[in-house]
PDB file of C-alpha atoms in Angstrom:
ATOM      1  CA  MET A   1     120.766  91.264 104.039  1.00 93.00           C
ATOM      2  CA  LYS A   2     117.172  91.231 103.566  1.00 96.00           C
ATOM      3  CA  LEU A   3     116.058  93.450 100.727  1.00 97.00           C
ATOM      4  CA  VAL A   4     112.333  94.119  99.310  1.00 97.00           C
ATOM      5  CA  LEU A   5     112.017  93.233  95.689  1.00 97.00           C
ATOM      6  CA  PHE A   6     110.380  96.033  93.342  1.00 96.00           C
ATOM      7  CA  GLU A   7     108.950  95.606  89.846  1.00 96.00           C
ATOM      8  CA  TYR A   8     110.242  97.751  87.089  1.00 95.00           C
ATOM      9  CA  ARG A   9     109.447  98.262  83.619  1.00 94.00           C
ATOM     10  CA  CYS A  10     112.426  99.359  81.297  1.00 94.00           C
ATOM     11  CA  GLU A  11     111.791 102.466  79.197  1.00 93.00           C
ATOM     12  CA  SER A  12     114.162 101.337  76.473  1.00 92.00           C
ATOM     13  CA  CYS A  13     112.952  98.142  75.924  1.00 93.00           C
ATOM     14  CA  GLY A  14     109.638  97.619  77.441  1.00 93.00           C
ATOM     15  CA  ILE A  15     110.166  94.693  79.536  1.00 94.00           C
ATOM     16  CA  SER A  16     109.187  93.969  83.348  1.00 94.00           C
ATOM     17  CA  PHE A  17     111.649  92.865  85.684  1.00 95.00           C
ATOM     18  CA  LYS A  18     112.460  92.464  89.522  1.00 96.00           C
ATOM     19  CA  ALA A  19     115.057  94.270  91.101  1.00 95.00           C
ATOM     20  CA  PRO A  20     116.208  94.506  95.094  1.00 96.00           C
ATOM     21  CA  GLN A  21     115.769  97.817  96.886  1.00 95.00           C
ATOM     22  CA  ILE A  22     116.088  98.719 100.404  1.00 95.00           C
ATOM     23  CA  SER A  23     113.038  98.496 102.569  1.00 92.00           C
ATOM     24  CA  PRO A  24     110.946 102.005 101.968  1.00 88.00           C
ATOM     25  CA  HIS A  25     110.832 102.045 105.934  1.00 90.00           C
ATOM     26  CA  ALA A  26     114.643 102.043 106.351  1.00 92.00           C
ATOM     27  CA  TYR A  27     116.523 105.330 107.043  1.00 93.00           C
ATOM     28  CA  GLY A  28     119.843 106.107 106.040  1.00 95.00           C
ATOM     29  CA  GLU A  29     120.294 103.380 104.210  1.00 97.00           C
ATOM     30  CA  PHE A  30     121.043 103.206 100.312  1.00 96.00           C
ATOM     31  CA  LEU A  31     121.778 100.856  97.408  1.00 97.00           C
ATOM     32  CA  LEU A  32     124.427 102.144  95.043  1.00 98.00           C
ATOM     33  CA  ARG A  33     124.736 100.926  91.652  1.00 96.00           C
ATOM     34  CA  LYS A  34     127.082 101.725  88.548  1.00 95.00           C
ATOM     35  CA  LYS A  35     125.618 102.655  85.270  1.00 92.00           C
ATOM     36  CA  ASN A  36     125.141  99.611  82.995  1.00 87.00           C
ATOM     37  CA  SER A  37     125.898  97.193  85.196  1.00 91.00           C
ATOM     38  CA  PRO A  38     124.069  95.138  88.046  1.00 92.00           C
ATOM     39  CA  ALA A  39     127.005  95.491  90.626  1.00 95.00           C
ATOM     40  CA  LEU A  40     125.648  97.060  94.127  1.00 97.00           C
ATOM     41  CA  ARG A  41     127.050  98.226  97.147  1.00 98.00           C
ATOM     42  CA  TYR A  42     125.108  98.743 100.274  1.00 98.00           C
ATOM     43  CA  LEU A  43     125.562 102.122 102.125  1.00 98.00           C
ATOM     44  CA  ASP A  44     124.829 102.415 105.725  1.00 98.00           C
ATOM     45  CA  ALA A  45     124.985 106.203 105.759  1.00 97.00           C
ATOM     46  CA  ILE A  46     124.340 106.871 109.454  1.00 97.00           C
ATOM     47  CA  HIS A  47     127.432 104.925 110.256  1.00 98.00           C
ATOM     48  CA  CYS A  48     129.724 105.896 107.402  1.00 98.00           C
ATOM     49  CA  ILE A  49     132.490 108.512 108.318  1.00 98.00           C
ATOM     50  CA  ALA A  50     132.827 109.482 104.548  1.00 98.00           C
ATOM     51  CA  TYR A  51     129.285 110.301 104.487  1.00 98.00           C
ATOM     52  CA  SER A  52     129.365 112.396 107.270  1.00 97.00           C
ATOM     53  CA  GLU A  53     132.465 114.222 106.093  1.00 98.00           C
ATOM     54  CA  VAL A  54     130.837 115.214 102.496  1.00 97.00           C
ATOM     55  CA  ALA A  55     127.449 116.189 104.190  1.00 96.00           C
ATOM     56  CA  SER A  56     129.349 118.483 106.659  1.00 95.00           C
ATOM     57  CA  ALA A  57     131.054 119.904 103.779  1.00 94.00           C
ATOM     58  CA  LEU A  58     127.786 120.606 101.781  1.00 93.00           C
ATOM     59  CA  LYS A  59     126.405 122.319 105.033  1.00 91.00           C
ATOM     60  CA  ALA A  60     129.461 124.495 105.261  1.00 91.00           C
ATOM     61  CA  ARG A  61     128.509 125.724 101.864  1.00 87.00           C
ATOM     62  CA  GLY A  62     125.288 127.257 103.150  1.00 85.00           C
ATOM     63  CA  LEU A  63     123.025 125.080 101.024  1.00 83.00           C
ATOM     64  CA  ASP A  64     119.486 124.566 102.230  1.00 87.00           C
ATOM     65  CA  GLU A  65     118.643 121.278 103.734  1.00 91.00           C
ATOM     66  CA  VAL A  66     116.647 120.330 100.679  1.00 92.00           C
ATOM     67  CA  LYS A  67     119.438 121.116  98.266  1.00 89.00           C
ATOM     68  CA  GLN A  68     122.307 119.713 100.157  1.00 92.00           C
ATOM     69  CA  ALA A  69     120.281 116.375 100.565  1.00 93.00           C
ATOM     70  CA  GLU A  70     119.797 116.424  96.665  1.00 93.00           C
ATOM     71  CA  VAL A  71     123.594 117.516  96.025  1.00 94.00           C
ATOM     72  CA  LEU A  72     124.635 114.771  98.290  1.00 96.00           C
ATOM     73  CA  GLN A  73     123.053 112.040  96.991  1.00 94.00           C
ATOM     74  CA  ALA A  74     124.359 113.182  93.136  1.00 94.00           C
ATOM     75  CA  ILE A  75     128.068 113.513  94.263  1.00 96.00           C
ATOM     76  CA  PHE A  76     128.451 111.225  97.206  1.00 98.00           C
ATOM     77  CA  GLY A  77     129.567 107.874  95.199  1.00 97.00           C
ATOM     78  CA  VAL A  78     131.607 109.796  92.720  1.00 95.00           C
ATOM     79  CA  VAL A  79     133.363 111.907  95.459  1.00 97.00           C
ATOM     80  CA  ALA A  80     133.887 109.417  98.291  1.00 98.00           C
ATOM     81  CA  CYS A  81     133.600 105.660  97.317  1.00 98.00           C
ATOM     82  CA  ASP A  82     136.102 103.851  95.490  1.00 98.00           C
ATOM     83  CA  PRO A  83     135.293 102.795  92.026  1.00 97.00           C
ATOM     84  CA  ASP A  84     134.627  99.133  90.949  1.00 96.00           C
ATOM     85  CA  LEU A  85     137.339  97.144  89.734  1.00 94.00           C
ATOM     86  CA  ASP A  86     136.633  98.414  86.135  1.00 95.00           C
ATOM     87  CA  GLY A  87     137.058 101.787  87.237  1.00 95.00           C
ATOM     88  CA  GLU A  88     133.460 102.846  87.270  1.00 96.00           C
ATOM     89  CA  PRO A  89     132.080 104.571  90.061  1.00 96.00           C
ATOM     90  CA  PHE A  90     129.010 103.631  92.288  1.00 97.00           C
ATOM     91  CA  GLU A  91     126.325 106.059  92.477  1.00 96.00           C
ATOM     92  CA  MET A  92     123.358 106.764  94.445  1.00 95.00           C
ATOM     93  CA  GLY A  93     119.845 107.189  93.174  1.00 90.00           C
ATOM     94  CA  LEU A  94     120.690 105.287  89.789  1.00 91.00           C
ATOM     95  CA  PRO A  95     117.558 102.776  88.647  1.00 92.00           C
ATOM     96  CA  PRO A  96     118.483  99.110  88.228  1.00 94.00           C
ATOM     97  CA  TYR A  97     120.312  97.676  85.492  1.00 90.00           C
ATOM     98  CA  CYS A  98     117.643  95.875  82.906  1.00 93.00           C
ATOM     99  CA  PRO A  99     118.663  92.333  82.429  1.00 93.00           C
ATOM    100  CA  GLU A 100     117.475  92.438  79.002  1.00 94.00           C
ATOM    101  CA  CYS A 101     119.087  95.604  77.428  1.00 93.00           C
ATOM    102  CA  ALA A 102     121.378  96.386  79.868  1.00 89.00           C
ATOM    103  CA  GLY A 103     119.748  99.836  80.260  1.00 89.00           C
ATOM    104  CA  GLN A 104     118.973 101.985  83.309  1.00 90.00           C
ATOM    105  CA  SER A 105     115.966 103.736  82.365  1.00 89.00           C
ATOM    106  CA  ALA A 106     112.933 102.437  84.493  1.00 87.00           C
ATOM    107  CA  SER A 107     110.130 104.548  84.155  1.00 76.00           C
ATOM    108  CA  VAL A 108     107.830 102.733  86.277  1.00 76.00           C
ATOM    109  CA  TRP A 109     108.218 100.722  89.541  1.00 88.00           C
ATOM    110  CA  SER A 110     106.253  99.584  92.334  1.00 93.00           C
ATOM    111  CA  ILE A 111     106.828  97.158  95.468  1.00 94.00           C
ATOM    112  CA  THR A 112     105.820  93.634  94.463  1.00 95.00           C
ATOM    113  CA  GLU A 113     102.506  92.556  95.948  1.00 95.00           C
ATOM    114  CA  PRO A 114     102.449  90.496  97.773  1.00 96.00           C
ATOM    115  CA  ILE A 115     105.701  91.637  99.138  1.00 95.00           C
ATOM    116  CA  GLU A 116     108.613  89.668  98.041  1.00 97.00           C
ATOM    117  CA  PHE A 117     112.157  89.397  99.688  1.00 97.00           C
ATOM    118  CA  ILE A 118     115.624  88.481  98.741  1.00 97.00           C
ATOM    119  CA  GLU A 119     118.609  87.853 100.985  1.00 97.00           C
ATOM    120  CA  LEU A 120     121.712  88.921  99.321  1.00 97.00           C
ATOM    121  CA  ASP A 121     125.236  89.754 100.420  1.00 97.00           C
ATOM    122  CA  ILE A 122     126.099  93.244  99.119  1.00 98.00           C
ATOM    123  CA  PRO A 123     129.336  94.574  99.935  1.00 98.00           C
ATOM    124  CA  ALA A 124     129.575  98.231 101.385  1.00 98.00           C
ATOM    125  CA  PRO A 125     131.645 100.786  99.572  1.00 98.00           C
ATOM    126  CA  THR A 126     135.402 101.352 100.323  1.00 98.00           C
ATOM    127  CA  PHE A 127     136.756 105.002 100.864  1.00 98.00           C
ATOM    128  CA  LEU A 128     140.447 104.450 100.466  1.00 98.00           C
ATOM    129  CA  LEU A 129     140.961 107.015  98.313  1.00 98.00           C
ATOM    130  CA  TRP A 130     138.775 109.184 100.127  1.00 98.00           C
ATOM    131  CA  SER A 131     140.595 108.224 103.400  1.00 98.00           C
ATOM    132  CA  SER A 132     143.970 109.228 102.253  1.00 98.00           C
ATOM    133  CA  LEU A 133     142.904 112.917 100.944  1.00 98.00           C
ATOM    134  CA  THR A 134     143.602 116.027 103.227  1.00 98.00           C
ATOM    135  CA  ALA A 135     140.746 118.362 104.140  1.00 96.00           C
ATOM    136  CA  GLN A 136     141.877 120.779 101.403  1.00 97.00           C
ATOM    137  CA  GLU A 137     141.736 117.928  98.922  1.00 98.00           C
ATOM    138  CA  LYS A 138     138.546 116.705  99.906  1.00 98.00           C
ATOM    139  CA  ARG A 139     136.891 119.970  99.544  1.00 95.00           C
ATOM    140  CA  THR A 140     138.593 120.500  96.195  1.00 96.00           C
ATOM    141  CA  ARG A 141     137.060 117.202  95.182  1.00 96.00           C
ATOM    142  CA  ILE A 142     133.666 117.950  96.211  1.00 96.00           C
ATOM    143  CA  ARG A 143     133.794 121.538  94.482  1.00 94.00           C
ATOM    144  CA  ASP A 144     135.018 119.732  91.241  1.00 95.00           C
ATOM    145  CA  SER A 145     132.383 117.117  91.298  1.00 93.00           C
ATOM    146  CA  MET A 146     129.630 119.760  91.963  1.00 91.00           C
ATOM    147  CA  ARG A 147     130.811 121.434  88.976  1.00 90.00           C
ATOM    148  CA  LYS A 148     130.846 118.723  86.775  1.00 87.00           C
ATOM    149  CA  LEU A 149     127.643 116.799  87.887  1.00 76.00           C
ATOM    150  CA  LEU A 150     125.739 119.967  88.724  1.00 70.00           C
ATOM    151  CA  PRO A 151     126.528 122.289  85.791  1.00 65.00           C
ATOM    152  CA  GLN A 152     123.474 124.431  86.073  1.00 62.00           C
ATOM    153  CA  SER A 153     124.055 125.328  89.907  1.00 56.00           C
ATOM    154  CA  ARG A 154     126.667 127.975  90.535  1.00 53.00           C
ATOM    155  CA  VAL A 155     129.298 126.476  92.404  1.00 54.00           C
ATOM    156  CA  ALA A 156     132.152 128.571  94.417  1.00 54.00           C
TER     157      ALA A 156
END
């Protein structure tokens, strides 16, 4: 898979480093990351049944489109994706892992100039647990994750 390199500055230790990202022109494609780890998963959301199911469940809750997209990105990895071998979940929207201090607090980032590409073989997330759940269990999992990850929101 051909990815674009971005330059990041770590807010924790101050070093600059390069990390891969999906092309800014891609639609419906995401890199899922883990906290404190360089592990990645590639999600083609347009063709992912689990992503469509979570999105539909959020739409059924009456969220407006903007809030639905925010919540979907906040909970999808934890709700639908199988965790990594160490039990830690993959998440959407996490900044990259700093190779110096292992933090994930990149405060400044920009695409490299000239644009640099990197070819990586990134596995897709798996959805074995999600696929084994009943419709009611999926709704409960979504509700519970919304309550945990978005405590400021009123979740019914």
